[in-house]
Structure formats: C-alpha cells, structure tokens
Amino acid sequence: MSDPAGPLYGGLALFRLAEDIKGKQASPRVPDSAFPSGPDDDRLDGLFKLFDFLLDNDVKMGTVSINDIRQGKRDKIVQLLHALRAWEDKRNNIALALSQDAVAPG
C-alpha cells in the first residue's frame, strides 16, 4: 500500500542519492525527466537505470522491485534506503582500510 502522504522518496531522489554515495554521476547522465512523477506515470526508463546502477554496484536490494518504488511503497523504499546505507558503510570501510594501508609502516 502506498503512503497517503506521498512517497518517502521517489526514484529520482533515490538515484541521485546512489550517485552521491558512489561519488560520481552515472554515465551517460540520466535526466530527471526519465523518472515517473507519480504511480500513474508510465516513464520507467529512470527506474530501470536506478536498478541497473544499484545492481552494477552490488547494492543488496532484497525484494524491492521497480513497481514498489513507482508505487511509493514506504516499507520497500525504507528497505532500499537501508541497502543504500549498508553500501555506503561498506564503501567507507574499504576507503578507510585502504588509507590505513597506505600510511602503515612497512
């Protein structure tokens, strides 16, 4: 069931958040207009790009589907936000380990 107050995050916001975590934009750039503006909007290109981006970067999305995001299902969006957070934490831990290895005496 979708949230009557509106979606927590739409596909566009989730995509831009994922790009921010990665530290660079998708190439080629995905325009804002590729994302649906609501559950009745048939523009799905942006959502496909979102899921491709997440899969390419090994984000563990669980059972979240494109339709879940399109329909604004709050529980699934929260699940995806948790997956993005775990991905960010993993990236930060790898960066920290690499920086410690770079300054380790040897």
PDB file of C-alpha atoms in Angstrom:
ATOM      1  CA  MET A   1       0.000   0.000   0.000  1.00  0.00           C
ATOM      2  CA  SER A   2       1.353   3.420  -0.862  1.00  0.00           C
ATOM      3  CA  ASP A   3       1.686   6.154   1.713  1.00  0.00           C
ATOM      4  CA  PRO A   4      -1.262   8.595   1.535  1.00  0.00           C
ATOM      5  CA  ALA A   5       1.064  11.459   2.486  1.00  0.00           C
ATOM      6  CA  GLY A   6       3.102  10.772  -0.634  1.00  0.00           C
ATOM      7  CA  PRO A   7       6.197   8.660  -1.197  1.00  0.00           C
ATOM      8  CA  LEU A   8       9.096   8.874   1.217  1.00  0.00           C
ATOM      9  CA  TYR A   9      11.457   9.165  -1.746  1.00  0.00           C
ATOM     10  CA  GLY A  10      10.808   8.833  -5.437  1.00  0.00           C
ATOM     11  CA  GLY A  11      13.001   7.032  -7.919  1.00  0.00           C
ATOM     12  CA  LEU A  12      14.754  10.240  -8.907  1.00  0.00           C
ATOM     13  CA  ALA A  13      15.771  11.077  -5.337  1.00  0.00           C
ATOM     14  CA  LEU A  14      16.951   7.502  -4.743  1.00  0.00           C
ATOM     15  CA  PHE A  15      19.004   7.571  -7.940  1.00  0.00           C
ATOM     16  CA  ARG A  16      20.663  10.875  -7.070  1.00  0.00           C
ATOM     17  CA  LEU A  17      21.378   9.577  -3.548  1.00  0.00           C
ATOM     18  CA  ALA A  18      23.027   6.463  -5.020  1.00  0.00           C
ATOM     19  CA  GLU A  19      25.126   8.633  -7.348  1.00  0.00           C
ATOM     20  CA  ASP A  20      26.156  10.759  -4.368  1.00  0.00           C
ATOM     21  CA  ILE A  21      27.218   7.704  -2.378  1.00  0.00           C
ATOM     22  CA  LYS A  22      29.278   6.459  -5.322  1.00  0.00           C
ATOM     23  CA  GLY A  23      30.818   9.898  -5.698  1.00  0.00           C
ATOM     24  CA  LYS A  24      30.098  10.281  -9.390  1.00  0.00           C
ATOM     25  CA  GLN A  25      27.191  10.570 -11.777  1.00  0.00           C
ATOM     26  CA  ALA A  26      26.017   7.740 -13.951  1.00  0.00           C
ATOM     27  CA  SER A  27      27.415   7.853 -17.445  1.00  0.00           C
ATOM     28  CA  PRO A  28      25.648   8.769 -19.589  1.00  0.00           C
ATOM     29  CA  ARG A  29      23.793  11.168 -17.319  1.00  0.00           C
ATOM     30  CA  VAL A  30      20.215  10.122 -16.564  1.00  0.00           C
ATOM     31  CA  PRO A  31      17.895  13.137 -16.922  1.00  0.00           C
ATOM     32  CA  ASP A  32      15.315  13.939 -14.250  1.00  0.00           C
ATOM     33  CA  SER A  33      12.637  13.624 -16.930  1.00  0.00           C
ATOM     34  CA  ALA A  34      13.337   9.862 -17.208  1.00  0.00           C
ATOM     35  CA  PHE A  35      11.671   9.250 -13.843  1.00  0.00           C
ATOM     36  CA  PRO A  36       7.936   8.943 -13.256  1.00  0.00           C
ATOM     37  CA  SER A  37       6.266  11.811 -11.433  1.00  0.00           C
ATOM     38  CA  GLY A  38       3.707   9.511  -9.799  1.00  0.00           C
ATOM     39  CA  PRO A  39       2.260   5.990  -9.751  1.00  0.00           C
ATOM     40  CA  ASP A  40       0.226   6.602 -12.924  1.00  0.00           C
ATOM     41  CA  ASP A  41       3.191   7.954 -14.913  1.00  0.00           C
ATOM     42  CA  ASP A  42       4.443   5.405 -17.454  1.00  0.00           C
ATOM     43  CA  ARG A  43       8.005   6.762 -17.680  1.00  0.00           C
ATOM     44  CA  LEU A  44      10.052   3.864 -16.360  1.00  0.00           C
ATOM     45  CA  ASP A  45      13.438   4.451 -18.021  1.00  0.00           C
ATOM     46  CA  GLY A  46      14.802   6.191 -14.936  1.00  0.00           C
ATOM     47  CA  LEU A  47      13.703   3.396 -12.616  1.00  0.00           C
ATOM     48  CA  PHE A  48      15.372   0.825 -14.864  1.00  0.00           C
ATOM     49  CA  LYS A  49      18.536   2.951 -14.780  1.00  0.00           C
ATOM     50  CA  LEU A  50      18.267   3.140 -10.962  1.00  0.00           C
ATOM     51  CA  PHE A  51      18.079  -0.628 -10.615  1.00  0.00           C
ATOM     52  CA  ASP A  52      20.858  -1.188 -13.178  1.00  0.00           C
ATOM     53  CA  PHE A  53      23.053   1.282 -11.258  1.00  0.00           C
ATOM     54  CA  LEU A  54      22.346  -0.476  -7.956  1.00  0.00           C
ATOM     55  CA  LEU A  55      22.960  -3.951  -9.387  1.00  0.00           C
ATOM     56  CA  ASP A  56      26.158  -2.822 -11.129  1.00  0.00           C
ATOM     57  CA  ASN A  57      27.419  -1.521  -7.782  1.00  0.00           C
ATOM     58  CA  ASP A  58      26.462  -4.667  -5.850  1.00  0.00           C
ATOM     59  CA  VAL A  59      23.830  -2.985  -3.668  1.00  0.00           C
ATOM     60  CA  LYS A  60      21.893  -5.723  -1.843  1.00  0.00           C
ATOM     61  CA  MET A  61      18.289  -4.626  -2.527  1.00  0.00           C
ATOM     62  CA  GLY A  62      16.481  -7.694  -1.254  1.00  0.00           C
ATOM     63  CA  THR A  63      12.919  -7.945  -2.555  1.00  0.00           C
ATOM     64  CA  VAL A  64      12.471  -4.332  -3.687  1.00  0.00           C
ATOM     65  CA  SER A  65      11.034  -4.050  -7.207  1.00  0.00           C
ATOM     66  CA  ILE A  66      10.702  -1.267  -9.723  1.00  0.00           C
ATOM     67  CA  ASN A  67       6.944  -1.297  -9.159  1.00  0.00           C
ATOM     68  CA  ASP A  68       7.461  -0.895  -5.392  1.00  0.00           C
ATOM     69  CA  ILE A  69       9.374   2.328  -5.994  1.00  0.00           C
ATOM     70  CA  ARG A  70       6.984   3.514  -8.710  1.00  0.00           C
ATOM     71  CA  GLN A  71       4.002   2.970  -6.405  1.00  0.00           C
ATOM     72  CA  GLY A  72       5.740   4.681  -3.473  1.00  0.00           C
ATOM     73  CA  LYS A  73       5.564   1.682  -1.128  1.00  0.00           C
ATOM     74  CA  ARG A  74       7.009   3.101   2.049  1.00  0.00           C
ATOM     75  CA  ASP A  75       8.278  -0.190   3.521  1.00  0.00           C
ATOM     76  CA  LYS A  76      10.106  -1.070   0.301  1.00  0.00           C
ATOM     77  CA  ILE A  77      11.597   2.407  -0.023  1.00  0.00           C
ATOM     78  CA  VAL A  78      12.828   2.179   3.577  1.00  0.00           C
ATOM     79  CA  GLN A  79      14.305  -1.247   2.731  1.00  0.00           C
ATOM     80  CA  LEU A  80      16.131   0.301  -0.231  1.00  0.00           C
ATOM     81  CA  LEU A  81      17.359   3.202   1.916  1.00  0.00           C
ATOM     82  CA  HIS A  82      18.786   0.671   4.394  1.00  0.00           C
ATOM     83  CA  ALA A  83      20.508  -1.100   1.477  1.00  0.00           C
ATOM     84  CA  LEU A  84      21.984   2.202   0.316  1.00  0.00           C
ATOM     85  CA  ARG A  85      23.207   2.911   3.838  1.00  0.00           C
ATOM     86  CA  ALA A  86      24.860  -0.518   4.068  1.00  0.00           C
ATOM     87  CA  TRP A  87      26.500   0.092   0.678  1.00  0.00           C
ATOM     88  CA  GLU A  88      27.763   3.490   1.829  1.00  0.00           C
ATOM     89  CA  ASP A  89      29.134   1.998   5.067  1.00  0.00           C
ATOM     90  CA  LYS A  90      30.904  -0.742   3.093  1.00  0.00           C
ATOM     91  CA  ARG A  91      32.444   1.814   0.708  1.00  0.00           C
ATOM     92  CA  ASN A  92      33.582   3.967   3.647  1.00  0.00           C
ATOM     93  CA  ASN A  93      35.124   0.967   5.426  1.00  0.00           C
ATOM     94  CA  ILE A  94      37.028  -0.041   2.292  1.00  0.00           C
ATOM     95  CA  ALA A  95      38.284   3.523   1.813  1.00  0.00           C
ATOM     96  CA  LEU A  96      39.359   3.685   5.450  1.00  0.00           C
ATOM     97  CA  ALA A  97      41.202   0.349   5.222  1.00  0.00           C
ATOM     98  CA  LEU A  98      42.961   1.459   2.056  1.00  0.00           C
ATOM     99  CA  SER A  99      44.025   4.745   3.607  1.00  0.00           C
ATOM    100  CA  GLN A 100      45.358   2.939   6.691  1.00  0.00           C
ATOM    101  CA  ASP A 101      47.318   0.530   4.485  1.00  0.00           C
ATOM    102  CA  ALA A 102      48.795   3.493   2.611  1.00  0.00           C
ATOM    103  CA  VAL A 103      50.238   5.011   5.803  1.00  0.00           C
ATOM    104  CA  ALA A 104      51.192   1.774   7.558  1.00  0.00           C
ATOM    105  CA  PRO A 105      54.896   1.449   8.212  1.00  0.00           C
ATOM    106  CA  GLY A 106      56.454  -1.186   6.123  1.00  0.00           C
TER     107      GLY A 106
END
